[in-house]
mmCIF file of N, CA and C in Angstrom:
data_model
loop_
_atom_site.group_PDB
_atom_site.id
_atom_site.type_symbol
_atom_site.label_atom_id
_atom_site.label_comp_id
_atom_site.label_asym_id
_atom_site.label_seq_id
_atom_site.Cartn_x
_atom_site.Cartn_y
_atom_site.Cartn_z
ATOM 1 N N MET A 1 -11.554 -20.978 9.485
ATOM 2 C CA MET A 1 -11.450 -21.177 11.156
ATOM 3 C C MET A 1 -10.179 -19.842 10.879
ATOM 4 N N SER A 2 -9.974 -19.312 11.856
ATOM 5 C CA SER A 2 -8.864 -18.185 12.193
ATOM 6 C C SER A 2 -8.012 -18.624 13.242
ATOM 7 N N ILE A 3 -6.876 -18.800 13.549
ATOM 8 C CA ILE A 3 -6.185 -19.278 14.564
ATOM 9 C C ILE A 3 -5.387 -17.803 14.942
ATOM 10 N N GLY A 4 -5.147 -16.573 14.400
ATOM 11 C CA GLY A 4 -4.411 -15.335 14.620
ATOM 12 C C GLY A 4 -4.301 -14.595 13.615
ATOM 13 N N ASN A 5 -3.326 -13.090 14.176
ATOM 14 C CA ASN A 5 -3.179 -12.494 12.920
ATOM 15 C C ASN A 5 -1.663 -12.462 13.178
ATOM 16 N N GLU A 6 -1.249 -12.057 11.588
ATOM 17 C CA GLU A 6 0.065 -11.410 12.242
ATOM 18 C C GLU A 6 0.059 -10.171 11.107
ATOM 19 N N TRP A 7 0.938 -9.482 11.835
ATOM 20 C CA TRP A 7 1.448 -8.226 10.852
ATOM 21 C C TRP A 7 2.948 -8.020 10.552
ATOM 22 N N LEU A 8 3.027 -7.884 9.525
ATOM 23 C CA LEU A 8 4.156 -7.473 8.785
ATOM 24 C C LEU A 8 4.348 -6.275 8.456
ATOM 25 N N VAL A 9 5.502 -5.535 8.960
ATOM 26 C CA VAL A 9 5.393 -4.168 8.976
ATOM 27 C C VAL A 9 6.874 -3.492 8.367
ATOM 28 N N ASP A 10 6.840 -2.777 7.567
ATOM 29 C CA ASP A 10 8.130 -1.887 6.969
ATOM 30 C C ASP A 10 7.598 -0.601 7.283
ATOM 31 N N ALA A 11 8.705 0.058 7.948
ATOM 32 C CA ALA A 11 8.697 0.988 8.053
ATOM 33 C C ALA A 11 10.491 1.623 7.512
ATOM 34 N N GLU A 12 9.920 2.436 6.394
ATOM 35 C CA GLU A 12 10.692 3.410 5.518
ATOM 36 C C GLU A 12 11.419 4.476 5.846
ATOM 37 N N GLY A 13 12.440 5.429 5.273
ATOM 38 C CA GLY A 13 12.505 6.703 5.454
ATOM 39 C C GLY A 13 12.897 7.130 6.455
ATOM 40 N N CYS A 14 13.708 5.972 7.825
ATOM 41 C CA CYS A 14 13.758 6.235 8.935
ATOM 42 C C CYS A 14 15.004 6.908 9.469
ATOM 43 N N PRO A 15 15.388 7.893 10.080
ATOM 44 C CA PRO A 15 16.860 8.972 10.275
ATOM 45 C C PRO A 15 17.647 7.259 10.773
ATOM 46 N N ALA A 16 19.092 6.971 10.008
ATOM 47 C CA ALA A 16 20.208 6.087 10.737
ATOM 48 C C ALA A 16 19.867 5.931 12.365
ATOM 49 N N GLU A 17 19.843 7.021 12.700
ATOM 50 C CA GLU A 17 20.643 7.520 14.261
ATOM 51 C C GLU A 17 19.652 6.921 14.931
ATOM 52 N N ARG A 18 18.368 6.537 14.636
ATOM 53 C CA ARG A 18 17.214 6.420 15.564
ATOM 54 C C ARG A 18 17.338 4.610 15.175
ATOM 55 N N LEU A 19 17.531 3.930 13.844
ATOM 56 C CA LEU A 19 17.573 2.538 13.544
ATOM 57 C C LEU A 19 18.850 1.795 14.290
ATOM 58 N N SER A 20 19.864 2.649 14.622
ATOM 59 C CA SER A 20 21.228 2.372 15.244
ATOM 60 C C SER A 20 20.872 2.261 16.838
ATOM 61 N N ASP A 21 20.351 2.979 17.446
ATOM 62 C CA ASP A 21 20.112 3.262 18.940
ATOM 63 C C ASP A 21 18.974 1.858 18.880
ATOM 64 N N ILE A 22 19.698 1.399 20.059
ATOM 65 C CA ILE A 22 19.050 0.057 20.561
ATOM 66 C C ILE A 22 17.852 -0.116 21.425
ATOM 67 N N GLU A 23 18.330 1.396 22.091
ATOM 68 C CA GLU A 23 17.478 2.007 23.399
ATOM 69 C C GLU A 23 15.924 2.186 22.571
ATOM 70 N N THR A 24 16.204 2.796 21.617
ATOM 71 C CA THR A 24 14.978 3.535 20.703
ATOM 72 C C THR A 24 13.878 2.620 20.440
ATOM 73 N N ILE A 25 14.445 1.292 19.958
ATOM 74 C CA ILE A 25 14.029 0.629 18.922
ATOM 75 C C ILE A 25 13.419 -0.466 20.377
ATOM 76 N N ARG A 26 13.944 -0.885 21.323
ATOM 77 C CA ARG A 26 13.399 -1.153 22.727
ATOM 78 C C ARG A 26 12.140 -0.776 23.189
ATOM 79 N N ARG A 27 12.359 0.869 22.986
ATOM 80 C CA ARG A 27 11.042 1.057 23.536
ATOM 81 C C ARG A 27 9.694 1.292 22.610
ATOM 82 N N VAL A 28 10.597 1.275 21.438
ATOM 83 C CA VAL A 28 9.309 1.527 20.434
ATOM 84 C C VAL A 28 8.725 -0.227 20.697
ATOM 85 N N CYS A 29 9.345 -1.364 20.706
ATOM 86 C CA CYS A 29 8.726 -2.639 20.885
ATOM 87 C C CYS A 29 7.875 -2.734 22.209
ATOM 88 N N GLU A 30 8.846 -2.609 23.155
ATOM 89 C CA GLU A 30 8.206 -2.089 24.832
ATOM 90 C C GLU A 30 6.518 -1.925 24.642
ATOM 91 N N GLU A 31 6.411 -0.226 23.658
ATOM 92 C CA GLU A 31 4.801 0.049 23.914
ATOM 93 C C GLU A 31 4.417 -0.563 23.006
ATOM 94 N N ILE A 32 4.594 -1.199 22.347
ATOM 95 C CA ILE A 32 3.654 -2.484 21.277
ATOM 96 C C ILE A 32 3.071 -3.396 22.603
ATOM 97 N N ILE A 33 3.962 -4.068 23.043
ATOM 98 C CA ILE A 33 3.580 -5.155 23.850
ATOM 99 C C ILE A 33 2.549 -4.509 25.192
ATOM 100 N N ALA A 34 2.882 -2.886 25.427
ATOM 101 C CA ALA A 34 2.143 -2.814 26.256
ATOM 102 C C ALA A 34 0.682 -2.282 25.828
ATOM 103 N N ASP A 35 0.717 -1.660 25.106
ATOM 104 C CA ASP A 35 -0.788 -0.908 24.632
ATOM 105 C C ASP A 35 -1.923 -2.546 23.941
ATOM 106 N N LEU A 36 -0.786 -3.534 23.384
ATOM 107 C CA LEU A 36 -1.494 -4.253 22.885
ATOM 108 C C LEU A 36 -1.885 -5.529 24.374
ATOM 109 N N ASP A 37 -1.165 -4.875 25.329
ATOM 110 C CA ASP A 37 -1.566 -6.074 26.572
ATOM 111 C C ASP A 37 -1.472 -7.370 25.991
ATOM 112 N N LEU A 38 0.097 -7.510 25.465
ATOM 113 C CA LEU A 38 0.820 -8.847 25.395
ATOM 114 C C LEU A 38 1.712 -9.491 26.674
ATOM 115 N N ARG A 39 1.868 -10.313 26.691
ATOM 116 C CA ARG A 39 2.551 -10.906 27.701
ATOM 117 C C ARG A 39 3.910 -11.911 27.184
ATOM 118 N N VAL A 40 5.115 -11.120 27.809
ATOM 119 C CA VAL A 40 6.628 -11.865 27.575
ATOM 120 C C VAL A 40 7.010 -13.147 27.829
ATOM 121 N N ILE A 41 7.288 -13.513 27.731
ATOM 122 C CA ILE A 41 7.708 -14.896 28.404
ATOM 123 C C ILE A 41 9.269 -15.055 28.806
ATOM 124 N N GLY A 42 10.024 -14.687 29.835
ATOM 125 C CA GLY A 42 11.195 -14.376 29.884
ATOM 126 C C GLY A 42 11.656 -12.966 29.819
ATOM 127 N N ALA A 43 12.798 -12.321 29.247
ATOM 128 C CA ALA A 43 13.313 -11.152 28.398
ATOM 129 C C ALA A 43 13.184 -11.052 27.130
ATOM 130 N N GLY A 44 13.556 -10.093 26.714
ATOM 131 C CA GLY A 44 13.545 -9.561 25.443
ATOM 132 C C GLY A 44 15.138 -10.439 24.574
ATOM 133 N N ILE A 45 14.999 -10.083 23.603
ATOM 134 C CA ILE A 45 17.061 -10.790 23.157
ATOM 135 C C ILE A 45 17.162 -10.008 22.353
ATOM 136 N N TRP A 46 18.251 -8.901 22.553
ATOM 137 C CA TRP A 46 18.258 -8.013 21.791
ATOM 138 C C TRP A 46 20.108 -8.273 21.151
ATOM 139 N N HIS A 47 20.100 -7.749 19.893
ATOM 140 C CA HIS A 47 21.638 -7.822 19.066
ATOM 141 C C HIS A 47 21.899 -6.580 18.287
ATOM 142 N N LYS A 48 22.957 -5.948 19.054
ATOM 143 C CA LYS A 48 23.082 -4.886 18.157
ATOM 144 C C LYS A 48 24.582 -4.932 17.492
ATOM 145 N N PHE A 49 24.545 -4.829 15.774
ATOM 146 C CA PHE A 49 25.612 -5.070 14.576
ATOM 147 C C PHE A 49 26.354 -3.767 14.784
ATOM 148 N N PRO A 50 27.926 -4.378 14.292
ATOM 149 C CA PRO A 50 28.644 -3.160 14.410
ATOM 150 C C PRO A 50 28.216 -2.215 13.284
ATOM 151 N N SER A 51 28.308 -0.905 13.279
ATOM 152 C CA SER A 51 28.295 0.456 12.433
ATOM 153 C C SER A 51 28.717 -0.197 11.280
ATOM 154 N N PRO A 52 27.691 0.132 10.149
ATOM 155 C CA PRO A 52 26.979 0.641 10.400
ATOM 156 C C PRO A 52 25.728 -0.176 10.624
ATOM 157 N N GLY A 53 25.618 -0.915 11.089
ATOM 158 C CA GLY A 53 24.918 -2.064 11.151
ATOM 159 C C GLY A 53 23.528 -1.993 12.441
ATOM 160 N N GLY A 54 22.286 -2.370 12.013
ATOM 161 C CA GLY A 54 21.197 -1.991 12.778
ATOM 162 C C GLY A 54 20.969 -2.873 14.229
ATOM 163 N N VAL A 55 19.777 -3.015 14.433
ATOM 164 C CA VAL A 55 19.270 -3.759 15.598
ATOM 165 C C VAL A 55 18.358 -4.523 15.167
ATOM 166 N N THR A 56 18.574 -6.183 15.786
ATOM 167 C CA THR A 56 17.826 -7.216 16.160
ATOM 168 C C THR A 56 17.265 -7.675 17.365
ATOM 169 N N GLY A 57 15.837 -7.435 17.322
ATOM 170 C CA GLY A 57 15.130 -7.662 18.869
ATOM 171 C C GLY A 57 13.894 -8.739 18.935
ATOM 172 N N LEU A 58 14.090 -9.912 19.848
ATOM 173 C CA LEU A 58 12.663 -11.017 19.762
ATOM 174 C C LEU A 58 12.069 -10.896 20.909
ATOM 175 N N PHE A 59 11.091 -10.824 21.031
ATOM 176 C CA PHE A 59 9.947 -11.055 22.149
ATOM 177 C C PHE A 59 9.425 -12.275 21.685
ATOM 178 N N LEU A 60 9.674 -13.211 23.016
ATOM 179 C CA LEU A 60 8.625 -14.660 22.834
ATOM 180 C C LEU A 60 7.345 -13.926 23.866
ATOM 181 N N LEU A 61 6.244 -14.157 23.007
ATOM 182 C CA LEU A 61 4.904 -13.931 23.984
ATOM 183 C C LEU A 61 4.306 -15.223 23.663
ATOM 184 N N THR A 62 3.533 -15.168 25.438
ATOM 185 C CA THR A 62 2.512 -16.728 25.375
ATOM 186 C C THR A 62 1.412 -16.316 24.096
ATOM 187 N N GLU A 63 1.446 -15.355 23.582
ATOM 188 C CA GLU A 63 0.533 -15.031 21.969
ATOM 189 C C GLU A 63 1.302 -15.391 20.784
ATOM 190 N N SER A 64 2.626 -15.671 21.066
ATOM 191 C CA SER A 64 3.254 -16.050 19.971
ATOM 192 C C SER A 64 4.374 -15.216 19.727
ATOM 193 N N HIS A 65 4.928 -14.137 18.718
ATOM 194 C CA HIS A 65 6.358 -13.546 19.076
ATOM 195 C C HIS A 65 6.075 -12.072 18.636
ATOM 196 N N LEU A 66 6.919 -11.379 18.814
ATOM 197 C CA LEU A 66 7.102 -9.939 17.989
ATOM 198 C C LEU A 66 8.769 -9.177 17.885
ATOM 199 N N ALA A 67 8.908 -9.529 16.947
ATOM 200 C CA ALA A 67 10.087 -9.636 16.196
ATOM 201 C C ALA A 67 10.536 -8.335 15.298
ATOM 202 N N CYS A 68 11.849 -7.345 15.682
ATOM 203 C CA CYS A 68 12.163 -6.286 14.632
ATOM 204 C C CYS A 68 13.324 -6.134 14.468
ATOM 205 N N HIS A 69 13.991 -5.853 13.268
ATOM 206 C CA HIS A 69 14.819 -5.784 12.649
ATOM 207 C C HIS A 69 15.134 -4.566 12.188
ATOM 208 N N THR A 70 16.135 -3.749 11.894
ATOM 209 C CA THR A 70 16.684 -2.292 11.660
ATOM 210 C C THR A 70 17.863 -2.383 10.981
ATOM 211 N N TYR A 71 17.478 -1.390 9.378
ATOM 212 C CA TYR A 71 18.720 -1.378 8.846
ATOM 213 C C TYR A 71 19.058 0.319 8.655
ATOM 214 N N PRO A 72 20.068 0.630 9.200
ATOM 215 C CA PRO A 72 20.246 2.213 9.247
ATOM 216 C C PRO A 72 20.700 2.422 8.185
ATOM 217 N N GLU A 73 21.800 1.823 7.019
ATOM 218 C CA GLU A 73 22.030 1.843 5.875
ATOM 219 C C GLU A 73 21.023 1.915 4.781
ATOM 220 N N THR A 74 19.800 1.794 5.254
ATOM 221 C CA THR A 74 18.384 1.935 4.214
ATOM 222 C C THR A 74 17.365 2.368 4.514
ATOM 223 N N GLY A 75 18.015 2.572 6.039
ATOM 224 C CA GLY A 75 16.838 3.451 6.717
ATOM 225 C C GLY A 75 15.474 2.651 6.860
ATOM 226 N N ILE A 76 15.299 1.322 6.985
ATOM 227 C CA ILE A 76 14.148 0.779 7.072
ATOM 228 C C ILE A 76 14.193 -0.251 8.431
ATOM 229 N N ALA A 77 13.268 -0.345 8.960
ATOM 230 C CA ALA A 77 12.919 -1.066 10.309
ATOM 231 C C ALA A 77 11.958 -2.074 9.767
ATOM 232 N N THR A 78 12.057 -3.247 10.269
ATOM 233 C CA THR A 78 10.899 -4.306 9.763
ATOM 234 C C THR A 78 10.247 -4.741 11.056
ATOM 235 N N PHE A 79 9.081 -5.435 11.578
ATOM 236 C CA PHE A 79 8.561 -5.768 12.637
ATOM 237 C C PHE A 79 7.321 -6.927 12.087
ATOM 238 N N ASN A 80 7.437 -7.946 13.096
ATOM 239 C CA ASN A 80 7.094 -9.124 12.549
ATOM 240 C C ASN A 80 6.024 -9.399 14.043
ATOM 241 N N LEU A 81 4.682 -9.354 14.003
ATOM 242 C CA LEU A 81 4.302 -9.433 15.323
ATOM 243 C C LEU A 81 2.944 -10.658 14.723
ATOM 244 N N TYR A 82 2.897 -11.639 15.356
ATOM 245 C CA TYR A 82 1.844 -12.893 15.664
ATOM 246 C C TYR A 82 1.208 -13.200 16.420
ATOM 247 N N CYS A 83 -0.058 -13.125 16.758
ATOM 248 C CA CYS A 83 -1.102 -13.203 17.967
ATOM 249 C C CYS A 83 -2.106 -13.915 17.779
ATOM 250 N N CYS A 84 -2.056 -15.138 18.499
ATOM 251 C CA CYS A 84 -2.820 -16.152 18.366
ATOM 252 C C CYS A 84 -4.730 -15.713 19.363
ATOM 253 N N ARG A 85 -4.530 -14.286 19.453
ATOM 254 C CA ARG A 85 -5.388 -13.702 20.746
ATOM 255 C C ARG A 85 -6.180 -12.532 20.168
ATOM 256 N N PRO A 86 -7.481 -12.565 19.701
ATOM 257 C CA PRO A 86 -7.735 -11.131 19.162
ATOM 258 C C PRO A 86 -7.157 -9.971 19.719
ATOM 259 N N ARG A 87 -6.511 -9.052 19.381
ATOM 260 C CA ARG A 87 -6.016 -7.523 19.847
ATOM 261 C C ARG A 87 -6.786 -6.657 19.180
ATOM 262 N N PRO A 88 -6.317 -5.308 19.825
ATOM 263 C CA PRO A 88 -7.023 -3.776 19.507
ATOM 264 C C PRO A 88 -6.049 -3.828 18.522
ATOM 265 N N ALA A 89 -6.593 -2.818 17.529
ATOM 266 C CA ALA A 89 -5.795 -1.961 16.523
ATOM 267 C C ALA A 89 -4.660 -1.495 17.119
ATOM 268 N N TRP A 90 -3.512 -1.626 16.316
ATOM 269 C CA TRP A 90 -2.486 -0.739 17.012
ATOM 270 C C TRP A 90 -2.192 0.610 15.703
ATOM 271 N N SER A 91 -2.013 1.786 15.943
ATOM 272 C CA SER A 91 -1.413 2.506 14.568
ATOM 273 C C SER A 91 0.248 2.509 14.246
ATOM 274 N N TRP A 92 0.218 1.300 13.838
ATOM 275 C CA TRP A 92 1.409 1.272 13.344
ATOM 276 C C TRP A 92 2.104 2.636 12.213
ATOM 277 N N GLU A 93 1.103 3.468 11.583
ATOM 278 C CA GLU A 93 1.609 4.074 11.123
ATOM 279 C C GLU A 93 2.188 5.425 11.731
ATOM 280 N N ASN A 94 0.897 5.977 12.495
ATOM 281 C CA ASN A 94 1.136 7.166 13.031
ATOM 282 C C ASN A 94 2.445 6.501 14.561
ATOM 283 N N ASN A 95 2.057 5.862 15.040
ATOM 284 C CA ASN A 95 3.372 5.236 16.451
ATOM 285 C C ASN A 95 4.858 5.201 15.665
ATOM 286 N N LEU A 96 4.771 4.288 14.283
ATOM 287 C CA LEU A 96 6.418 4.581 14.062
ATOM 288 C C LEU A 96 6.700 5.864 12.838
ATOM 289 N N THR A 97 5.953 6.393 12.229
ATOM 290 C CA THR A 97 6.121 7.954 11.804
ATOM 291 C C THR A 97 6.444 8.662 13.039
ATOM 292 N N GLU A 98 5.799 8.871 14.156
ATOM 293 C CA GLU A 98 6.410 9.832 15.200
ATOM 294 C C GLU A 98 7.803 9.033 16.247
ATOM 295 N N ARG A 99 7.720 7.663 16.312
ATOM 296 C CA ARG A 99 8.696 7.184 16.749
ATOM 297 C C ARG A 99 10.314 7.126 16.368
ATOM 298 N N LEU A 100 10.321 6.710 15.236
ATOM 299 C CA LEU A 100 11.105 6.311 13.989
ATOM 300 C C LEU A 100 11.549 7.292 13.278
ATOM 301 N N GLY A 101 10.302 8.131 12.635
ATOM 302 C CA GLY A 101 10.723 9.769 12.003
ATOM 303 C C GLY A 101 10.198 8.889 10.512
ATOM 304 N N ALA A 102 9.820 7.583 10.584
ATOM 305 C CA ALA A 102 9.550 7.139 9.441
ATOM 306 C C ALA A 102 8.574 7.983 8.255
ATOM 307 N N ARG A 103 8.558 7.867 6.805
ATOM 308 C CA ARG A 103 8.022 8.630 5.714
ATOM 309 C C ARG A 103 7.375 7.702 5.068
ATOM 310 N N ARG A 104 7.632 6.154 5.486
ATOM 311 C CA ARG A 104 6.325 5.427 4.725
ATOM 312 C C ARG A 104 6.223 4.410 5.869
ATOM 313 N N VAL A 105 5.141 3.663 5.872
ATOM 314 C CA VAL A 105 4.984 2.700 6.837
ATOM 315 C C VAL A 105 3.789 1.866 5.866
ATOM 316 N N GLY A 106 4.118 0.625 5.627
ATOM 317 C CA GLY A 106 3.347 -0.514 4.722
ATOM 318 C C GLY A 106 3.387 -1.297 5.957
ATOM 319 N N VAL A 107 1.712 -1.446 5.685
ATOM 320 C CA VAL A 107 1.355 -2.881 6.944
ATOM 321 C C VAL A 107 0.652 -3.687 6.163
ATOM 322 N N THR A 108 0.951 -5.207 5.954
ATOM 323 C CA THR A 108 0.205 -6.283 5.894
ATOM 324 C C THR A 108 -0.218 -7.047 7.218
ATOM 325 N N ARG A 109 -1.537 -6.866 7.111
ATOM 326 C CA ARG A 109 -2.260 -8.002 8.162
ATOM 327 C C ARG A 109 -2.561 -9.342 7.498
ATOM 328 N N ILE A 110 -2.124 -10.430 7.859
ATOM 329 C CA ILE A 110 -2.895 -11.810 7.479
ATOM 330 C C ILE A 110 -3.570 -12.644 8.791
ATOM 331 N N VAL A 111 -4.494 -12.954 8.304
ATOM 332 C CA VAL A 111 -5.360 -13.819 8.921
ATOM 333 C C VAL A 111 -5.066 -15.397 8.829
ATOM 334 N N ARG A 112 -4.771 -15.903 9.942
ATOM 335 C CA ARG A 112 -4.050 -17.360 9.945
ATOM 336 C C ARG A 112 -4.607 -18.427 9.856
ATOM 337 N N GLY A 113 -4.748 -19.256 9.565
ATOM 338 C CA GLY A 113 -5.755 -20.758 9.073
ATOM 339 C C GLY A 113 -5.167 -21.227 8.659
ATOM 340 N N ALA A 114 -5.831 -22.647 8.850
ATOM 341 C CA ALA A 114 -5.727 -23.687 7.989
ATOM 342 C C ALA A 114 -5.792 -24.046 6.833
ATOM 343 N N ALA A 115 -6.376 -22.963 5.776
ATOM 344 C CA ALA A 115 -6.445 -22.566 4.322
ATOM 345 C C ALA A 115 -5.397 -22.421 4.198
ATOM 346 N N PRO A 116 -4.822 -21.791 2.451
ATOM 347 C CA PRO A 116 -4.356 -21.132 2.018
ATOM 348 C C PRO A 116 -4.802 -19.318 2.256
ATOM 349 N N ALA A 117 -3.688 -18.576 2.558
ATOM 350 C CA ALA A 117 -4.274 -16.607 2.671
ATOM 351 C C ALA A 117 -4.901 -16.787 1.445
ATOM 352 N N THR A 118 -5.604 -15.713 1.426
ATOM 353 C CA THR A 118 -6.539 -14.539 -0.097
ATOM 354 C C THR A 118 -6.358 -13.196 0.653
ATOM 355 N N LEU A 119 -6.278 -12.448 -0.108
ATOM 356 C CA LEU A 119 -6.030 -10.685 -0.073
ATOM 357 C C LEU A 119 -7.390 -10.616 0.206
ATOM 358 N N LEU A 120 -7.567 -9.430 1.325
ATOM 359 C CA LEU A 120 -8.474 -9.362 1.507
ATOM 360 C C LEU A 120 -8.802 -7.835 1.605
ATOM 361 N N ASP A 121 -7.740 -6.723 1.847
ATOM 362 C CA ASP A 121 -7.731 -5.669 1.569
ATOM 363 C C ASP A 121 -6.661 -4.724 1.285
ATOM 364 N N SER A 122 -6.499 -3.805 0.479
ATOM 365 C CA SER A 122 -4.993 -2.843 0.165
ATOM 366 C C SER A 122 -5.550 -1.129 0.615
ATOM 367 N N ARG A 123 -4.887 -0.401 0.918
ATOM 368 C CA ARG A 123 -5.050 0.705 0.898
ATOM 369 C C ARG A 123 -3.801 1.629 0.567
ATOM 370 N N ILE A 124 -3.686 2.607 0.272
ATOM 371 C CA ILE A 124 -2.670 3.414 1.044
ATOM 372 C C ILE A 124 -3.220 4.891 1.150
ATOM 373 N N GLU A 125 -2.341 5.419 1.859
ATOM 374 C CA GLU A 125 -2.960 6.523 2.608
ATOM 375 C C GLU A 125 -1.628 7.609 3.006
ATOM 376 N N SER A 126 -2.165 8.930 2.569
ATOM 377 C CA SER A 126 -0.562 9.643 2.971
ATOM 378 C C SER A 126 -1.046 10.976 3.660
ATOM 379 N N PRO A 127 -0.171 12.112 3.690
ATOM 380 C CA PRO A 127 1.256 11.845 4.152
ATOM 381 C C PRO A 127 1.044 11.071 5.696
ATOM 382 N N PRO A 128 1.970 10.616 6.019
ATOM 383 C CA PRO A 128 3.109 9.972 4.682
ATOM 384 C C PRO A 128 2.629 9.197 4.228
ATOM 385 N N THR A 129 3.426 8.372 3.145
ATOM 386 C CA THR A 129 2.700 7.515 2.284
ATOM 387 C C THR A 129 2.721 5.776 3.067
ATOM 388 N N ASN A 130 1.363 5.573 3.235
ATOM 389 C CA ASN A 130 1.179 4.210 4.275
ATOM 390 C C ASN A 130 0.495 3.574 3.580
ATOM 391 N N SER A 131 0.853 2.593 3.708
ATOM 392 C CA SER A 131 -0.287 1.014 2.862
ATOM 393 C C SER A 131 -0.542 0.006 3.799
ATOM 394 N N ILE A 132 -1.752 -0.299 4.175
ATOM 395 C CA ILE A 132 -2.202 -1.450 4.754
ATOM 396 C C ILE A 132 -2.253 -2.676 3.649
ATOM 397 N N LEU A 133 -2.229 -4.020 4.037
ATOM 398 C CA LEU A 133 -2.499 -5.254 3.197
ATOM 399 C C LEU A 133 -3.237 -6.143 3.930
ATOM 400 N N GLU A 134 -4.599 -6.360 3.739
ATOM 401 C CA GLU A 134 -4.871 -7.565 4.608
ATOM 402 C C GLU A 134 -5.249 -9.084 4.168
ATOM 403 N N VAL A 135 -4.733 -9.873 4.743
ATOM 404 C CA VAL A 135 -4.803 -11.482 3.928
ATOM 405 C C VAL A 135 -5.660 -11.837 4.726
ATOM 406 N N ARG A 136 -6.785 -13.207 4.489
ATOM 407 C CA ARG A 136 -7.135 -14.007 5.374
ATOM 408 C C ARG A 136 -7.187 -14.944 5.229
ATOM 409 N N THR A 137 -7.461 -15.746 5.299
ATOM 410 C CA THR A 137 -7.572 -17.694 5.281
ATOM 411 C C THR A 137 -8.933 -17.834 5.027
ATOM 412 N N PRO A 138 -9.704 -18.306 4.243
ATOM 413 C CA PRO A 138 -11.293 -18.861 3.939
ATOM 414 C C PRO A 138 -11.581 -19.630 5.259
#
């Protein structure tokens, strides 16, 4: 039985200035929310770390949550989106390459349920080098 999907996303090779800019990261998260027709409870919560640190953002959703953490010192942004209702596909690879300048985007999708997760699909695309890993519970 499926009770939702969870996406774990790593965008690598991003310019530090984009990952340090709270407004850039906020716009990316707001675009995800709008494109997937997600419903935010209250306001997003944001924290900007002192330089050279990045940004952490969290949105509580009626569907669950969207979290983002950036690491300008390593060029990495991570996203975690959990939805308890079906959502259309969102092109993490194209959008994060365009918005954050990512050179590589890895996407893992887990179908959540009562049983332990099992591997569904894994693929790597290029350029840029992107990977998608799908995991489903039986």
